[in-house]
XYZ file of C-alpha atoms in Angstrom:
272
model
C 0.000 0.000 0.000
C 1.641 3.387 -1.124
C 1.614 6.461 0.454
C -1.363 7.924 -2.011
C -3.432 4.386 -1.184
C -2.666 5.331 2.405
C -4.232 8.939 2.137
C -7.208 7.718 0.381
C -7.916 5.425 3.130
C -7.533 7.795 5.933
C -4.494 5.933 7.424
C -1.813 7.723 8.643
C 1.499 7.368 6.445
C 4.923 6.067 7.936
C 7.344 9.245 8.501
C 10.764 8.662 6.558
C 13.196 6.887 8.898
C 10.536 6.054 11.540
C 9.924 2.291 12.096
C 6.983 0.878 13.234
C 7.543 -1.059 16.649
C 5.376 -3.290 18.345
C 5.528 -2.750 21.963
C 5.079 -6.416 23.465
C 6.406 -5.572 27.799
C 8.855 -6.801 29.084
C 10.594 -10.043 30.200
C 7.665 -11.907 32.351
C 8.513 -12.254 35.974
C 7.719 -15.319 37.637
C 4.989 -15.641 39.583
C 6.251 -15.877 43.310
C 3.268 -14.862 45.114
C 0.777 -16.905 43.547
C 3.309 -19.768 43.591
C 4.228 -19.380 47.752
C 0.028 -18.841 48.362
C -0.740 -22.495 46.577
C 2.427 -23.553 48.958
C 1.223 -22.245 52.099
C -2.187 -24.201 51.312
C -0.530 -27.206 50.174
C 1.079 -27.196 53.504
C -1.473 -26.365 56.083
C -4.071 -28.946 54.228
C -2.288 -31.684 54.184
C -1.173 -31.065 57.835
C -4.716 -30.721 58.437
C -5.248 -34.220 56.570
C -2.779 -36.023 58.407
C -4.090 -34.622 62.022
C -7.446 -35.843 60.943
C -6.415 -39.306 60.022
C -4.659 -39.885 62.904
C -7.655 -38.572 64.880
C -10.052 -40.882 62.721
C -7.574 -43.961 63.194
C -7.502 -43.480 67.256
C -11.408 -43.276 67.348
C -11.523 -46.409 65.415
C -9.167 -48.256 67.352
C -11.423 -47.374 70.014
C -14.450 -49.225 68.746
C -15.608 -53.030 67.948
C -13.698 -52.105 64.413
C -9.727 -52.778 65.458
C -7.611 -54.503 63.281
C -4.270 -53.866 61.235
C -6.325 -52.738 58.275
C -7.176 -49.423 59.893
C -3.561 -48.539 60.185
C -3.159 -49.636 56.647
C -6.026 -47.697 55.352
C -5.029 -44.954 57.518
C -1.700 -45.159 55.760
C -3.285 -45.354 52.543
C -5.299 -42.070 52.701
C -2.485 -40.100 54.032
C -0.296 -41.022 50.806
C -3.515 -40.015 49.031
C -3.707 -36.877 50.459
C -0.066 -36.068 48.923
C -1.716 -36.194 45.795
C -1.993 -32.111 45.764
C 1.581 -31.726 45.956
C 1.971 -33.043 42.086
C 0.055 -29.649 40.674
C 2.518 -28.006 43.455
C 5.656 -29.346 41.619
C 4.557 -28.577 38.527
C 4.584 -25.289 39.529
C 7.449 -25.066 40.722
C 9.617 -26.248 37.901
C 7.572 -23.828 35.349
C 8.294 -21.160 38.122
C 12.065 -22.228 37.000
C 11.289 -22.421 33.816
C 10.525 -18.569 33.986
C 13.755 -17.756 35.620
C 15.865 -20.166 32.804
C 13.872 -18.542 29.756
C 14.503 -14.910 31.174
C 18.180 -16.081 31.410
C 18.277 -16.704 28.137
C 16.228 -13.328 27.215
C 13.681 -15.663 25.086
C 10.634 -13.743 25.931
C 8.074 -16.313 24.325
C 9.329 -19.408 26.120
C 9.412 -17.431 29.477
C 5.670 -16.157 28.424
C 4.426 -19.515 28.152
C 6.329 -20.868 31.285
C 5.057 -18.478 33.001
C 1.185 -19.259 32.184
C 1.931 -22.862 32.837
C 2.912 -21.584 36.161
C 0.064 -20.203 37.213
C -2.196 -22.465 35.716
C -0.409 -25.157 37.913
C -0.410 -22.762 41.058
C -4.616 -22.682 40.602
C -4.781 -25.907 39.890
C -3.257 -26.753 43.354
C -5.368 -24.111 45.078
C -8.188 -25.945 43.683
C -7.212 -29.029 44.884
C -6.437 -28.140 48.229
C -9.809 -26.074 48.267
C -11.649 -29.259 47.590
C -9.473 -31.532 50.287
C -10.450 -29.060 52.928
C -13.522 -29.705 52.493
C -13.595 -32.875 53.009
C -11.124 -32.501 56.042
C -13.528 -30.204 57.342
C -16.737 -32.471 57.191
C -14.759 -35.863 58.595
C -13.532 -33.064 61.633
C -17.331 -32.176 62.024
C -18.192 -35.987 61.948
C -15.339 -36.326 64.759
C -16.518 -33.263 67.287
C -17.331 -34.134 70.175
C -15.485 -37.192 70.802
C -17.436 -38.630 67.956
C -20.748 -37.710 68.793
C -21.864 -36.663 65.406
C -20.579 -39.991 63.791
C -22.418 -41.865 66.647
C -25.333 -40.297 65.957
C -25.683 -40.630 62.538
C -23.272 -43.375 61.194
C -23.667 -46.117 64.426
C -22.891 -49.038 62.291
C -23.722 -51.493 64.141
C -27.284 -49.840 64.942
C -27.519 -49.107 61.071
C -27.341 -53.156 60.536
C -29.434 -54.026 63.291
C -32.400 -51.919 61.500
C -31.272 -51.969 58.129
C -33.819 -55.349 57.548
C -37.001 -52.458 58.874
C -35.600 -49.642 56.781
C -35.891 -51.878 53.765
C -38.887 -52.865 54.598
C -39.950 -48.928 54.805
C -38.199 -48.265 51.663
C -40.335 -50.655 49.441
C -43.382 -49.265 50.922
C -42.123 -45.953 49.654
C -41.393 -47.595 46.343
C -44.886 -48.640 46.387
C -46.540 -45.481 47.377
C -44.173 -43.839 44.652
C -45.571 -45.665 41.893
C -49.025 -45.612 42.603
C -48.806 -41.643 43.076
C -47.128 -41.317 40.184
C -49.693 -42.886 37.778
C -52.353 -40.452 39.384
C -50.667 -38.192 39.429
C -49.936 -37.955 35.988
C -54.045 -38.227 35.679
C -55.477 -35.914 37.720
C -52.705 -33.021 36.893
C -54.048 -33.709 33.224
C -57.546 -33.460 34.024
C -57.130 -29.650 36.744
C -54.961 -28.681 33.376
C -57.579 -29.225 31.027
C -60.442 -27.582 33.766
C -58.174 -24.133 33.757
C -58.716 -24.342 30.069
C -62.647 -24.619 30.225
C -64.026 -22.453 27.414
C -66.411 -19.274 27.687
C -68.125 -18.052 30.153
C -69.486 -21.210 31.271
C -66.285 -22.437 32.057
C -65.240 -19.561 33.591
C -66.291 -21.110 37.474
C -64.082 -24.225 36.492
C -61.173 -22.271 35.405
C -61.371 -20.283 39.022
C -61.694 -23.564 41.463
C -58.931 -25.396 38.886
C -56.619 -22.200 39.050
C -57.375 -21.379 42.625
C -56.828 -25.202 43.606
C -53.051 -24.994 42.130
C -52.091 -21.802 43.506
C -53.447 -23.188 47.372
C -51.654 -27.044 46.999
C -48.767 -25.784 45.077
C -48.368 -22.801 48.080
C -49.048 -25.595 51.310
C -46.012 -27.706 51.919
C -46.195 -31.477 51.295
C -45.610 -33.006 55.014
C -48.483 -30.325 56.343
C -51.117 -31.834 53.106
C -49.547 -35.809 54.640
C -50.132 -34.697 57.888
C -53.693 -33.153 57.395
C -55.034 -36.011 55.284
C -53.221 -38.883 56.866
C -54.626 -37.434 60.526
C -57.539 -35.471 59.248
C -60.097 -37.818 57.548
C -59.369 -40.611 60.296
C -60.966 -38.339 62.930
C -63.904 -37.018 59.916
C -65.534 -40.618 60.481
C -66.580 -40.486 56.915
C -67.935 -44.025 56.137
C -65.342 -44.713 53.500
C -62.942 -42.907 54.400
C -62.201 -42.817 57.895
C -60.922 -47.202 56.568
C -58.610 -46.282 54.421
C -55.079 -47.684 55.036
C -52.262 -45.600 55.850
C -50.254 -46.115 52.693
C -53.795 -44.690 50.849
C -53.725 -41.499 52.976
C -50.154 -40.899 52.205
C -51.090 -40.945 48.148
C -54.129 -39.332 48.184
C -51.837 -36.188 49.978
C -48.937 -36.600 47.040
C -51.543 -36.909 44.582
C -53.227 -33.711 45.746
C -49.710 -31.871 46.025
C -47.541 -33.064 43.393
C -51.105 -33.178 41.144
C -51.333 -29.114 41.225
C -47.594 -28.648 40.489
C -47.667 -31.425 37.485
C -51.281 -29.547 36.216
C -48.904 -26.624 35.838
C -46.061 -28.035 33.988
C -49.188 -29.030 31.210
C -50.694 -25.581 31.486
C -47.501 -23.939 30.158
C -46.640 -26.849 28.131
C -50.254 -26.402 26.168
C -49.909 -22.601 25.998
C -46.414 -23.029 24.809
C -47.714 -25.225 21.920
C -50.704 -22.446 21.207
């Protein structure tokens, strides 16, 4: 492009002797703060992993569970829990990768080092972000001289009753299964009444839209609690015999039925 081509474009031409420059910074510096932070967390978490195993391993050793596999599990897990030094290391030799590039004034390699350095450094950071966590929650199962852990995780309480909980948990397989079929139903059918045409319909589409808006606004355990509780005591004929497990689906199907006769409500007015 000549200087004339320039001028007719509006571009602004070279002036003689003057060379254009691209101004690219300087030499990158390596990233020594970012770098010592990941270390400082590396540190302190896996501190924290070890005090926590040892902790774990004494409070088993206390129960009916002793035996050599704890300390070999315990030894396990605290290798494991090394595994957040690797990202560390990387770090650390792109870190000297910085320092040899600069050495050798090669700006690109010592670019590229130096984003593979702190790619690695918050990499680690995210790893030892993640293994707190979990530190924190087996600490929180381990307050209290194990009181939490007792509480909740008593194993052998949990196989003592695990035969009843199945037991419960078919029955809610059951009730799941029957609610869901009329559910399905009767969702359809309060859909289709807020639809009613004309002003005949018009009393259909208030109790329909007015029956949502009240189920879909009650919680579930208070509808459970009022039907399962509640017609018992009516002494409706028919009612006041039904089983349990009936109660407890006739609630579901009222609640879940106004939140599912929504979903087809916007699904239909989607379509039209």
């Amino acid at each position: 492009m000549n200087s004339a081509t320039q001028q007719s474009a509006g571009l602004p031409s070279p002036v003689a002797g003057q060379e254009r420059r691209l101004n690219i910074g300087g030499m990158p510096k390596v990233p020594l703060m970012l770098f010592l932070f990941a270390l400082a967390g590396v540190i302190l978490v896996v501190a924290a992993s070890w005090y926590t195993l040892q902790s774990l391993r004494e409070a088993l050793r206390g129960s009916a569970w002793d035996g050599w596999w704890i300390t070999a599990g315990a030894g396990v897990l605290a290798l494991a829990s090394l595994a957040v030094v690797r990202p560390l290391w990387r770090a650390f030799q792109r870190c000297r990768g910085v320092r040899a590039a600069a050495g050798r004034m090669d700006i690109v390699a010592a670019r590229i080092e130096r984003s593979d350095a702190c790619v690695q450094s918050w990499i680690a950071l995210g790893h030892t972000l993640a293994q707190f966590l979990v530190v924190l929650g087996f600490q929180f199962l381990l307050a209290n001289n194990q009181a939490v852990a007792k509480t909740f995780f008593l194993v052998p309480l949990i196989v003592k009753t695990f035969p009843l909980v199945l037991d419960a948990f078919w029955v809610n397989v059951k009730i799941f299964l029957i609610a869901e079929m009329l559910v399905l139903v009767w969702g359809l059918i309060v859909a289709l009444a807020m639809f009613a045409p004309g002003a005949a319909g018009k009393p259909l589409r208030f109790i329909a839209t007015a029956y949502v808006d009240v189920f879909r606004s009650i919680p579930a355990v208070l509808v459970i609690y009022l039907v399962g509780f509640g017609l018992p005591l009516t002494g409706v004929p028919i009612l006041k015999d039904l089983s349990l497990t009936t109660y407890v689906v006739i609630a579901l199907t009222l609640t879940v039925g106004a939140y599912v006769a929504e979903i087809y409500r916007a699904g239909i007015q989607s379509v039209h």
